[in-house]
XYZ file of C-alpha atoms in Angstrom:
690
model
C 35.337 -28.644 -30.422
C 32.065 -27.408 -29.869
C 30.803 -30.516 -27.833
C 34.261 -31.253 -26.506
C 34.112 -26.857 -24.325
C 30.327 -27.259 -23.762
C 31.007 -30.670 -21.928
C 33.521 -29.162 -20.015
C 31.101 -26.665 -19.288
C 33.212 -24.178 -20.418
C 31.081 -21.910 -21.464
C 33.544 -19.244 -22.881
C 35.216 -20.993 -24.841
C 32.103 -21.923 -26.258
C 31.164 -18.351 -27.438
C 34.185 -17.274 -28.307
C 34.384 -20.253 -30.727
C 30.689 -20.079 -31.871
C 31.937 -15.862 -32.619
C 34.917 -17.988 -34.721
C 33.001 -19.952 -36.457
C 30.601 -17.117 -37.569
C 33.437 -14.895 -39.121
C 34.026 -17.641 -41.377
C 30.775 -17.972 -42.643
C 30.540 -21.527 -41.035
C 26.640 -22.954 -40.095
C 27.009 -24.995 -36.231
C 26.553 -29.250 -37.582
C 22.980 -29.827 -34.258
C 21.337 -27.870 -32.571
C 23.289 -28.938 -28.787
C 25.054 -25.324 -28.637
C 22.347 -23.094 -28.256
C 21.356 -24.311 -25.588
C 24.066 -22.904 -23.404
C 24.432 -19.559 -25.921
C 20.911 -19.157 -24.628
C 21.392 -19.370 -21.017
C 24.930 -17.085 -21.767
C 23.330 -14.507 -23.572
C 20.192 -13.879 -20.739
C 17.978 -10.995 -22.106
C 19.532 -10.886 -24.828
C 18.378 -14.173 -26.241
C 16.440 -13.036 -28.974
C 19.188 -13.000 -30.687
C 19.790 -16.683 -30.900
C 15.619 -16.976 -30.960
C 15.741 -15.574 -34.044
C 18.585 -17.045 -35.621
C 16.880 -20.778 -33.876
C 13.433 -19.559 -36.484
C 15.633 -18.505 -39.074
C 17.879 -22.035 -39.583
C 15.131 -25.057 -38.862
C 15.895 -25.502 -35.162
C 13.004 -24.251 -33.517
C 11.032 -27.682 -32.586
C 13.732 -29.227 -31.088
C 12.747 -29.035 -27.696
C 15.589 -28.741 -25.602
C 15.975 -25.709 -27.875
C 12.836 -24.654 -27.162
C 12.667 -24.630 -23.871
C 15.251 -22.644 -22.772
C 14.586 -19.651 -25.311
C 10.511 -20.449 -23.628
C 12.833 -20.093 -20.008
C 14.563 -17.664 -20.686
C 11.687 -15.296 -21.255
C 9.608 -16.626 -18.531
C 13.066 -15.608 -16.632
C 14.052 -12.032 -18.168
C 10.264 -10.592 -19.719
C 7.780 -10.273 -21.579
C 6.629 -13.183 -18.997
C 3.283 -13.470 -22.318
C 6.685 -13.996 -24.347
C 7.347 -17.361 -23.192
C 3.725 -17.636 -22.411
C 3.486 -17.376 -26.303
C 6.081 -20.193 -27.167
C 4.347 -22.593 -24.134
C 1.031 -22.298 -26.088
C 2.434 -23.027 -29.688
C 3.895 -25.846 -28.587
C 2.370 -29.203 -30.494
C 3.712 -31.358 -27.529
C 4.579 -29.967 -23.817
C 7.614 -31.635 -22.075
C 7.360 -31.870 -18.151
C 10.113 -29.204 -18.456
C 8.060 -26.608 -20.225
C 5.083 -26.384 -18.133
C 7.768 -25.916 -14.941
C 9.187 -23.408 -16.557
C 6.363 -21.504 -17.257
C 4.944 -22.028 -13.764
C 8.432 -20.866 -12.180
C 8.515 -18.063 -14.842
C 4.901 -16.776 -13.666
C 5.960 -17.726 -9.697
C 9.276 -14.612 -10.849
C 6.828 -11.795 -11.666
C 3.960 -12.509 -8.726
C 1.257 -14.107 -11.275
C 0.142 -16.994 -8.545
C -3.250 -17.303 -10.221
C -1.308 -18.151 -13.306
C 1.243 -20.334 -11.613
C -1.611 -22.334 -9.215
C -3.851 -22.725 -13.026
C -1.633 -23.712 -14.571
C 0.029 -26.644 -11.474
C -3.849 -27.328 -11.200
C -4.150 -28.271 -14.956
C -0.670 -29.998 -15.765
C -0.878 -33.748 -16.637
C 1.450 -34.700 -14.798
C 3.733 -33.568 -11.717
C 7.453 -34.298 -10.801
C 10.124 -32.919 -7.538
C 10.775 -29.941 -9.447
C 6.676 -28.675 -10.150
C 6.101 -29.094 -5.914
C 9.305 -27.091 -4.747
C 8.812 -23.925 -7.852
C 5.197 -23.844 -5.646
C 6.677 -24.418 -2.113
C 9.067 -21.854 -2.912
C 6.270 -18.984 -3.945
C 5.265 -19.428 -2.259
C 7.591 -18.459 0.628
C 8.752 -15.645 -1.523
C 5.025 -13.850 -1.554
C 5.713 -14.523 2.568
C 2.941 -17.389 2.260
C 4.042 -19.761 4.018
C 1.037 -21.753 5.580
C 0.328 -22.735 1.416
C 4.147 -23.116 0.625
C 4.432 -25.802 3.534
C 0.886 -27.520 2.798
C 2.361 -27.993 -0.936
C 5.512 -28.999 0.723
C 4.160 -31.715 3.459
C 1.923 -32.963 0.440
C 4.709 -33.062 -2.124
C 4.908 -37.469 -2.602
C 8.915 -37.379 -2.761
C 11.398 -34.770 -2.152
C 14.881 -34.040 -2.072
C 17.103 -32.176 -0.379
C 16.403 -28.870 -2.290
C 12.515 -28.823 -1.722
C 13.614 -29.274 2.130
C 15.880 -26.216 1.347
C 13.196 -24.068 -0.521
C 11.027 -24.785 3.072
C 13.847 -23.666 5.356
C 14.676 -20.826 3.526
C 11.061 -19.353 3.640
C 11.274 -19.741 7.016
C 14.235 -18.317 7.526
C 14.206 -15.407 5.331
C 10.706 -15.113 6.678
C 12.027 -14.613 10.380
C 10.573 -16.986 11.559
C 13.838 -18.842 12.115
C 12.647 -21.581 15.153
C 10.302 -23.320 13.118
C 13.357 -23.165 10.418
C 15.000 -25.271 13.475
C 12.254 -27.706 13.651
C 12.046 -28.258 10.015
C 15.189 -29.095 9.564
C 15.210 -31.678 12.760
C 12.556 -33.209 10.656
C 14.932 -32.997 7.862
C 17.867 -35.137 9.593
C 15.103 -37.217 10.846
C 14.171 -38.329 7.826
C 16.924 -39.726 6.888
C 18.218 -36.673 4.458
C 21.802 -35.714 3.632
C 22.232 -32.326 3.869
C 23.859 -30.008 1.338
C 26.069 -26.932 1.673
C 22.980 -24.951 0.718
C 21.060 -26.515 3.582
C 23.921 -25.693 5.848
C 23.681 -21.678 4.514
C 20.610 -21.950 5.613
C 19.982 -22.991 8.711
C 23.206 -21.227 9.978
C 21.494 -17.677 8.659
C 18.438 -18.724 10.588
C 20.573 -19.084 13.710
C 21.733 -15.620 12.636
C 18.612 -14.467 13.967
C 17.548 -15.987 16.610
C 20.787 -14.845 18.021
C 21.648 -17.587 20.423
C 25.348 -18.506 21.100
C 24.376 -21.613 23.500
C 22.688 -22.953 19.512
C 25.439 -21.481 17.872
C 28.696 -23.306 19.154
C 25.890 -26.786 19.651
C 25.337 -26.352 15.174
C 29.474 -26.217 14.868
C 29.977 -28.625 16.745
C 28.200 -30.986 14.816
C 30.000 -29.068 11.597
C 32.984 -31.198 12.836
C 31.178 -34.454 13.446
C 30.087 -34.785 10.596
C 33.450 -33.108 9.152
C 31.479 -30.918 6.646
C 33.407 -29.407 4.180
C 32.958 -25.621 4.629
C 32.921 -23.395 2.236
C 33.097 -20.160 1.004
C 29.192 -19.118 1.181
C 29.115 -21.814 4.734
C 32.475 -19.851 5.863
C 30.324 -16.963 5.181
C 27.980 -17.551 7.069
C 29.321 -18.931 10.183
C 30.684 -15.687 10.309
C 27.646 -13.693 9.988
C 25.992 -15.955 12.963
C 29.178 -15.249 15.507
C 29.003 -11.624 14.725
C 25.883 -11.148 15.400
C 26.348 -13.277 18.842
C 28.483 -11.474 19.225
C 31.601 -13.292 18.954
C 33.067 -10.865 16.967
C 36.741 -12.736 17.969
C 35.338 -15.499 15.989
C 33.816 -13.868 13.512
C 37.406 -11.849 12.532
C 38.915 -15.433 12.240
C 36.587 -16.541 10.184
C 36.683 -13.413 8.425
C 40.672 -13.563 7.817
C 40.595 -17.030 7.064
C 38.401 -16.900 3.916
C 41.862 -14.234 2.700
C 41.289 -14.822 -0.969
C 37.756 -15.525 -1.008
C 36.495 -12.772 0.526
C 33.343 -11.758 -1.123
C 30.826 -8.706 -0.776
C 28.660 -10.211 1.443
C 31.515 -11.034 4.078
C 32.584 -8.352 4.255
C 29.283 -6.485 4.620
C 28.552 -9.218 7.473
C 32.108 -8.115 9.368
C 31.119 -4.218 8.835
C 27.572 -4.597 10.172
C 29.410 -6.064 13.257
C 30.890 -3.849 14.006
C 28.226 -0.592 13.988
C 26.147 -3.253 15.946
C 28.380 -2.753 18.451
C 29.275 0.837 18.431
C 32.804 0.528 16.762
C 32.664 2.505 14.243
C 36.700 3.436 13.969
C 36.720 -0.757 12.775
C 33.241 -1.044 11.404
C 35.564 2.651 8.839
C 38.444 1.048 8.549
C 36.981 -2.133 6.595
C 34.839 0.358 4.997
C 37.794 1.712 3.082
C 39.905 -1.516 2.009
C 36.817 -2.525 0.806
C 37.986 -3.838 -2.960
C 34.458 -2.340 -4.165
C 31.826 -1.133 -2.845
C 27.842 -1.961 -3.779
C 24.742 -0.695 -1.946
C 24.616 -2.819 0.950
C 28.648 -1.666 2.152
C 27.433 1.877 1.870
C 23.618 1.115 3.444
C 25.532 -0.578 6.424
C 27.950 1.813 7.130
C 25.218 4.929 7.540
C 22.714 2.725 9.775
C 26.051 1.802 11.400
C 26.567 6.270 11.746
C 22.784 6.591 11.971
C 22.020 4.442 15.180
C 24.672 4.973 16.806
C 24.795 9.199 16.987
C 27.000 9.885 14.386
C 24.227 11.757 12.552
C 26.170 14.113 10.978
C 28.646 11.873 9.645
C 25.845 9.754 7.871
C 24.838 12.383 6.114
C 28.802 12.846 4.686
C 29.397 9.006 3.728
C 25.684 9.605 1.927
C 27.208 12.757 0.318
C 29.649 10.447 -0.513
C 27.875 7.794 -1.571
C 25.675 9.701 -3.964
C 29.223 10.912 -5.545
C 29.610 7.490 -6.895
C 28.365 7.640 -10.134
C 27.558 3.847 -10.115
C 25.616 3.451 -7.100
C 22.333 4.531 -7.225
C 21.178 4.415 -3.149
C 18.034 2.126 -2.452
C 15.218 2.691 0.120
C 17.516 1.555 3.016
C 19.858 3.977 2.120
C 17.050 5.750 2.524
C 15.454 5.634 5.748
C 18.172 5.872 7.361
C 19.769 9.564 5.957
C 16.283 10.296 6.322
C 16.775 9.407 10.123
C 20.343 11.322 10.722
C 18.936 14.905 9.698
C 16.007 14.542 11.857
C 18.314 13.613 14.421
C 20.303 16.603 13.741
C 16.558 18.932 12.500
C 18.665 19.637 9.636
C 14.960 20.208 7.447
C 17.005 21.599 3.798
C 18.968 18.380 3.972
C 15.971 16.427 4.578
C 14.362 18.202 1.676
C 18.075 17.738 -0.330
C 17.800 14.078 0.456
C 13.931 14.022 -0.463
C 15.027 15.433 -4.250
C 17.279 12.859 -3.841
C 14.633 10.390 -3.334
C 12.431 11.822 -6.227
C 15.761 12.119 -8.995
C 16.370 8.645 -8.392
C 12.822 6.916 -9.257
C 13.265 5.406 -4.802
C 9.812 3.933 -3.771
C 9.137 3.883 -0.765
C 6.815 1.336 1.681
C 4.666 2.589 4.401
C 8.535 1.930 6.330
C 10.033 4.025 4.309
C 7.046 6.745 4.882
C 6.835 6.305 7.923
C 10.592 7.548 8.278
C 9.880 10.803 5.911
C 6.987 11.896 8.603
C 9.537 11.469 11.437
C 12.104 13.383 9.302
C 9.950 16.360 9.204
C 8.784 16.124 12.855
C 11.559 16.164 14.416
C 13.163 19.329 11.733
C 10.193 21.074 13.133
C 7.869 21.281 10.040
C 4.956 19.371 11.607
C 2.902 20.437 8.515
C 5.105 18.851 5.991
C 5.009 15.558 7.884
C 1.834 16.121 8.221
C 1.075 16.021 4.024
C 3.367 12.954 3.408
C 0.805 11.639 6.038
C -2.174 11.862 4.155
C -0.278 11.458 0.689
C 0.381 7.851 2.278
C -2.733 5.539 0.233
C -1.764 2.785 3.634
C -1.459 3.852 7.118
C -0.072 1.397 9.556
C 0.135 2.016 14.343
C 3.253 3.031 13.349
C 2.173 6.098 10.760
C 0.209 7.263 13.394
C 2.659 7.348 16.313
C 5.297 9.154 14.356
C 2.819 11.975 13.095
C 1.355 12.385 17.081
C 4.924 12.013 18.751
C 5.362 14.900 15.693
C 2.146 16.375 16.932
C 3.017 16.209 20.683
C 6.400 17.710 20.195
C 4.593 20.525 19.113
C 1.657 21.339 21.836
C -1.022 20.112 19.546
C -3.346 18.452 21.635
C -6.233 18.925 19.805
C -4.320 17.755 16.825
C -3.549 14.386 18.249
C -6.864 13.727 19.617
C -8.538 13.851 16.138
C -5.421 11.753 15.070
C -6.373 8.779 17.122
C -10.552 9.069 16.558
C -9.574 9.331 13.140
C -6.947 6.002 13.445
C -9.613 4.616 15.245
C -12.017 5.157 11.941
C -9.608 3.085 9.541
C -9.696 -0.277 12.174
C -6.251 -0.081 13.851
C -6.147 0.382 17.309
C -4.070 2.434 19.345
C -0.852 0.641 21.531
C 0.346 1.630 24.584
C 2.247 4.322 22.209
C -0.228 6.165 20.256
C -1.144 6.831 24.283
C 1.446 7.876 25.474
C 1.921 10.578 21.759
C -1.997 11.636 23.501
C -0.901 11.961 26.381
C 2.478 14.407 26.304
C 0.437 16.374 23.419
C -1.891 17.203 26.297
C 0.000 18.005 28.649
C 1.997 19.647 26.322
C -0.965 22.146 25.627
C -2.471 22.006 28.914
C -5.831 19.738 28.059
C -6.503 18.338 32.270
C -9.576 17.878 30.667
C -9.475 15.731 27.875
C -5.883 14.000 28.825
C -7.524 12.007 32.059
C -10.671 11.258 29.126
C -7.588 9.875 27.962
C -6.087 8.282 30.791
C -9.203 6.907 31.687
C -10.166 4.753 28.634
C -6.481 2.932 28.924
C -7.303 -0.913 30.724
C -4.241 -1.404 31.901
C -2.194 1.783 32.163
C 1.482 1.571 32.048
C 4.317 3.825 34.073
C 4.929 5.767 31.479
C 1.212 6.903 31.349
C 1.044 7.866 34.260
C 4.433 9.271 34.433
C 2.686 11.842 31.563
C -0.730 12.282 33.495
C 1.691 13.707 36.175
C 3.394 16.140 33.567
C 0.151 16.756 32.740
C -1.201 17.679 36.563
C 2.171 19.545 37.184
C 2.348 22.026 34.419
C -1.758 22.951 35.409
C 0.018 23.554 38.777
C -1.976 20.826 40.485
C 1.025 19.605 42.189
C -0.367 17.534 45.178
C -3.549 15.482 42.752
C 0.042 14.131 40.881
C 1.644 14.096 44.352
C -1.568 11.393 46.067
C -1.328 9.627 41.591
C 2.019 8.721 42.551
C 0.428 7.667 45.304
C -1.232 5.011 44.137
C -0.131 3.975 41.385
C -0.563 0.064 41.071
C 3.163 -0.124 39.961
C 7.004 0.893 40.800
C 6.938 4.997 39.583
C 10.056 4.520 37.560
C 12.768 8.655 36.950
C 9.906 9.587 34.441
C 7.244 9.992 36.923
C 9.446 11.113 39.477
C 11.378 13.583 36.544
C 7.523 15.004 36.053
C 6.930 16.105 39.833
C 10.684 17.011 40.013
C 10.308 19.541 37.040
C 7.002 21.134 38.329
C 8.728 21.544 41.412
C 10.925 23.427 39.623
C 8.208 25.603 37.254
C 6.136 26.016 40.352
C 8.846 26.631 43.076
C 7.368 24.318 45.371
C 10.690 22.710 47.084
C 9.221 20.462 49.581
C 8.050 18.163 46.168
C 10.889 19.014 44.424
C 13.697 18.045 47.889
C 11.126 14.537 47.272
C 11.412 13.961 43.572
C 14.621 14.783 43.968
C 15.951 12.209 46.775
C 13.706 9.346 45.085
C 15.891 9.615 41.290
C 19.534 10.200 42.664
C 18.710 6.552 44.402
C 16.779 5.114 40.119
C 19.166 7.240 38.490
C 22.232 8.228 40.617
C 24.222 9.516 37.532
C 21.596 11.277 35.812
C 23.434 14.500 35.603
C 20.077 16.523 34.733
C 18.131 15.289 38.313
C 20.723 16.887 40.445
C 20.467 20.148 38.542
C 17.076 20.812 37.599
C 16.997 20.353 41.686
C 19.701 23.094 42.656
C 17.729 25.220 40.140
C 15.488 24.696 42.033
C 17.446 26.468 45.226
C 18.866 28.682 43.168
C 15.901 31.019 42.108
C 15.508 30.892 46.026
C 18.430 32.028 46.706
C 19.758 29.031 49.014
C 23.663 28.514 47.527
C 24.743 26.175 50.874
C 21.752 23.519 49.142
C 23.569 24.702 45.813
C 26.612 23.539 47.059
C 25.424 20.696 48.833
C 23.648 19.144 45.691
C 27.526 20.119 43.881
C 29.455 18.549 46.630
C 27.248 15.642 46.074
C 27.387 15.341 42.715
C 31.812 15.187 42.550
C 30.988 12.118 45.568
C 29.566 10.269 42.507
C 31.054 11.199 39.699
C 28.888 12.845 37.960
C 30.213 16.280 35.411
C 27.372 18.574 34.290
C 26.546 17.407 30.308
C 28.125 20.333 27.655
C 25.126 22.280 26.575
C 24.900 21.972 22.494
C 23.375 23.908 20.553
C 23.713 23.919 16.269
C 22.177 25.737 13.238
C 22.453 23.839 9.642
C 23.679 26.374 6.871
C 24.718 25.634 3.195
C 24.269 22.288 4.558
C 26.645 21.998 7.036
C 26.017 21.578 10.703
C 28.245 25.114 12.708
C 27.656 23.990 16.469
C 27.984 26.875 20.072
C 28.729 25.886 23.333
C 28.629 28.569 26.381
C 31.007 30.949 25.482
C 32.359 29.438 22.473
C 35.145 31.622 20.440
C 35.948 28.964 18.115
C 33.707 29.810 15.451
C 34.983 31.991 12.562
C 32.439 34.209 12.616
C 32.946 34.385 16.783
C 33.658 39.068 16.754
C 30.906 39.422 13.900
C 28.678 37.234 16.768
C 29.715 38.267 19.843
C 29.354 41.852 17.894
C 25.438 41.118 17.066
C 24.564 39.313 20.304
C 25.735 43.080 22.560
C 24.182 44.501 19.908
C 21.049 42.580 20.366
C 21.785 42.647 24.444
C 20.843 46.883 24.033
C 18.116 46.531 22.213
C 16.439 44.013 24.473
C 17.304 45.969 27.725
C 15.538 48.982 26.236
C 12.315 47.482 25.789
C 12.378 46.063 29.314
C 14.750 43.009 29.361
C 16.171 41.493 32.720
C 18.500 38.893 32.236
C 16.930 36.045 34.850
C 20.407 34.783 36.612
C 18.544 32.130 38.488
C 20.095 29.004 36.711
C 23.338 30.122 37.398
C 24.347 27.805 40.495
C 27.122 30.144 41.858
C 27.049 33.000 44.373
C 28.567 34.852 42.323
C 28.690 38.834 41.391
C 25.508 39.954 39.598
C 27.242 41.258 36.603
C 29.432 38.153 36.119
C 26.141 36.086 36.758
C 24.613 38.419 33.448
C 27.591 36.857 31.530
C 27.303 34.203 31.985
C 23.789 33.242 30.375
C 24.549 35.938 28.529
C 26.861 33.264 26.438
C 24.470 30.306 26.526
C 24.968 28.576 23.282
C 21.847 28.927 21.786
C 21.825 32.476 21.832
C 24.826 32.226 19.349
C 23.693 30.079 17.295
C 20.763 32.042 17.168
C 23.026 35.494 16.415
C 24.989 33.497 13.763
C 21.864 31.971 11.412
C 20.776 35.983 12.089
C 24.363 36.631 10.736
C 24.244 34.150 7.456
C 19.957 34.406 6.875
C 17.893 35.615 4.489
C 15.524 38.234 5.774
C 12.782 37.288 7.235
C 13.917 33.441 7.598
C 12.493 31.361 9.940
C 15.138 30.635 12.115
C 15.595 26.538 13.697
C 17.850 25.409 16.678
C 18.308 21.578 17.577
C 19.650 22.061 21.573
C 21.216 18.660 22.914
C 19.148 20.084 26.834
C 16.193 21.289 28.207
C 16.454 25.780 26.982
C 17.158 27.207 30.054
C 14.269 30.907 31.534
C 16.513 33.520 30.533
C 17.676 31.927 26.925
C 13.523 31.407 26.687
C 12.818 35.018 27.896
C 15.272 35.802 25.891
C 14.093 34.156 22.509
C 10.870 35.731 22.856
C 12.037 39.662 22.576
C 14.798 38.624 20.172
C 11.534 36.795 17.618
C 9.365 40.223 18.190
C 12.629 42.893 17.623
C 13.613 41.063 14.175
C 10.507 40.127 13.010
C 11.276 36.251 13.032
C 9.980 33.169 13.534
C 12.624 31.205 15.443
C 12.110 27.416 16.325
C 14.327 25.564 18.815
C 13.505 22.243 19.482
C 15.692 21.068 22.688
C 15.146 17.564 24.750
C 11.863 18.099 26.319
C 10.083 19.968 22.759
C 10.068 22.252 20.341
C 9.400 26.430 20.746
C 7.948 28.363 18.220
C 8.953 32.188 19.142
C 6.826 34.467 16.950
C 5.959 38.198 17.718
C 7.121 37.719 21.763
C 5.543 34.599 21.945
C 6.097 31.012 22.528
C 4.225 28.101 21.834
C 4.507 26.871 24.761
C 2.914 29.241 27.716
C 6.059 28.933 29.365
C 6.050 25.887 30.561
C 8.320 22.973 29.274
């Protein structure tokens, strides 16, 4: 009966019958059953190892090989090597098991050494070397062994194809597939899955259609794995209708990969509702399922939802987040500017002993920089054993938004010292920092060191010249540009014109911007601010009329603060918050204190010719003021207040927050859409230029 079940491959029945025999005190005659039992036992194979030694079956070469193979797969690999060294005679299968085991545990040196001393090789040996080098990412060595193979099986071809596909070399995989067909090798289902996956990476709908026609012509049987690969391919090529049809056809044969592919497909096109519906319907979710939706929320501007979903994930007992999860959540915390949430997420990282790659550390630097804690960002950077150009660029961008000009220049010098060459992004970060810090001489030096400045570098330089009041010089630089200026260039000139009240230059910049980006409301608002500050209400109305004609609406200004793991959002004149009465009571009290200390509301940003009292009321209830009052009400005495605003902070709010910081003895950090403002003791880090 054991032999019968064994030959049928009915493994459950083999185990059940063996247990029954054991309870009856009957020992199996022969050794044929042990290889099946040992393979099923996996990591627990030591139990059967002990039994076959006691029963004297260890000299059977099949039993011995399967025990050694289990140790090679599950470890410790040194146990497998001990058995291998003790063998009086070694079969080719024994050598192959050891080579595969060493590759499994990443020991390239021992795998190569054994290969070189082997008395003979077969197709399995060669394929193990190809697979090992491919998984290590050394495709050059993998291809060398592949080309030297005296004979190749379909498994050998699949190993090399998978190596190219899994390392992102889709075109090489497709060329190798052509070679395979020309060599007369019949692809199997694994081949098709690999080739389809390569096409998914390529993202070419025409190639995808060509492959499907080939599958039809060759009458290839499409099992659930091939169909899942096709689904993923169509999804990545943007054909969601076909992907959904395959998903529906799979029915009961859907697996977690199928579900995850569809969820990712919908998040990729921003259809988060459909993605969430699928996620909620999944019979069983794995970490990839959670990661797909969390990343979808984070990448589509739904950072708060990403964090809420992560909270749900951490409440799931049998599931742990991985590095991919953490990168998405760090990004979400950074976009929200939620430092306390970010620290909570980092604690979860440490509790789960999740190791971060360079990419993971870079995301952590991004989070702290965007949350207004550049000190923590720098600390993470210094803790890194290895850094890449993205590590430097992320910290440089963080320093830049905080106005730390000299620090970014020093960081770029350190970068070069480590043998990492600055790229286009590095120079944008350093020039932005010079602009925010007003370092004209240093900025010129950096700009002139760029071999072929891009248009973004010119935009940074225009911004720097504008900051220090050199608007005519900025105009000359634009006129001398060897490349066509983009909106960023004229946007910098327009903002400088607003700051320095240069109406004619502001009009010039705005006219260019209306051509380049006619639906950007910010450009119309800046020009209106220039006119309003000069009392030119007819021009203000003309600009507003143009906005109505074009169909441009002013973006709603939001400000938010973090409290007890929640994000509290406010808009101008907001009365919806549960503590609105307390907020407005404190705002009124602060207003009286501020006026006693010489504060006069700056009403130049009000874009209507209305009564002075009404103007003061309009600017007095801007969202950032409401957010700060809420933070003062609920926060600990003396704690830093952190506010995020989606638009540029206005003149009046900037002046008011400076006074509030002095009156309340608080450090207030505001992140607007341009930079960070560190308010303390009546002063701001931007030196009143933003």
